[in-house]
Amino acid sequence: QVQLVESGGGLVQTGGSLRLSCTASGRSFTNYAMGWFRQAPGKEREFVAAVTWNGAGTYYGDSLKGRFTISRNYAEPTMSLQMNSLIPEDTAVYYCAAKLGVVSEARIAYRYWGQGTQVTVSS
């Protein structure tokens, strides 16, 4: 059974940092891109960042690059999202996802999803 499990969410003040982690299991993820999405109350799930299967290529949603950093070791089924300079607008449930092949910003392209971890940024 394929599972993606997120960890590291929590409550932080504006300007603070959090590091999210995602671990995938249940199959080989060697050829899988992995990504982060987030969903705030009343809003659609949006792309945050993605990383290629070998960790060499990283991609970010608009306005997030520079504050967020996604990382993954070569072909490993784990990845992290370092979030700095957090603002209240970053408050959302953050989801880890995986897809076969190249990265994508489209949530529909991802086959496997975690249950999500809550990130709350207080003002």
XYZ file of C-alpha atoms in Angstrom, residues 17-87:
71
model
C 10.297 29.197 9.969
C 9.076 25.639 9.667
C 10.468 22.575 7.970
C 8.067 20.051 6.499
C 9.050 16.514 5.645
C 7.403 13.839 3.534
C 8.203 10.158 3.477
C 6.800 7.839 0.837
C 6.551 4.073 1.142
C 4.873 1.078 -0.424
C 6.648 1.078 -3.760
C 9.765 2.354 -5.489
C 9.727 6.117 -6.060
C 12.937 6.202 -8.026
C 11.294 7.635 -11.158
C 8.770 9.779 -9.365
C 8.706 13.537 -9.058
C 7.465 14.823 -5.727
C 5.732 18.014 -4.848
C 4.027 20.135 -2.222
C 0.622 21.701 -2.520
C -1.350 23.709 -0.012
C -4.978 24.492 0.586
C -6.268 27.359 2.674
C -9.874 27.463 3.956
C -12.265 28.318 1.158
C -9.578 28.222 -1.505
C -8.445 25.750 -4.113
C -5.423 23.569 -3.588
C -2.422 25.377 -5.063
C 1.027 24.388 -6.183
C 3.845 25.209 -3.790
C 6.963 23.449 -5.039
C 8.178 20.317 -6.783
C 11.409 18.426 -7.203
C 12.582 15.978 -9.838
C 13.237 12.311 -9.110
C 16.970 12.913 -8.756
C 16.688 16.086 -6.713
C 18.438 18.161 -9.366
C 15.510 20.238 -10.540
C 13.314 22.371 -8.317
C 10.250 24.413 -9.167
C 8.220 26.882 -7.144
C 4.856 28.542 -7.156
C 4.627 32.244 -7.861
C 6.132 34.417 -5.137
C 7.352 31.485 -3.057
C 10.843 31.095 -4.400
C 13.246 32.835 -2.089
C 11.232 31.995 1.010
C 10.636 28.290 0.437
C 13.226 25.664 -0.460
C 12.377 22.138 -1.533
C 14.987 19.412 -1.335
C 15.332 15.725 -1.993
C 18.303 13.397 -2.094
C 18.963 11.423 -5.270
C 16.074 9.020 -5.928
C 15.137 8.962 -2.247
C 11.457 8.675 -1.302
C 11.740 11.543 1.145
C 11.741 15.262 0.655
C 11.647 18.429 2.706
C 10.239 21.915 2.415
C 12.052 24.619 4.326
C 9.758 27.593 4.820
C 11.233 30.886 5.993
C 9.825 34.369 6.560
C 6.367 32.931 6.981
C 3.359 35.222 6.712
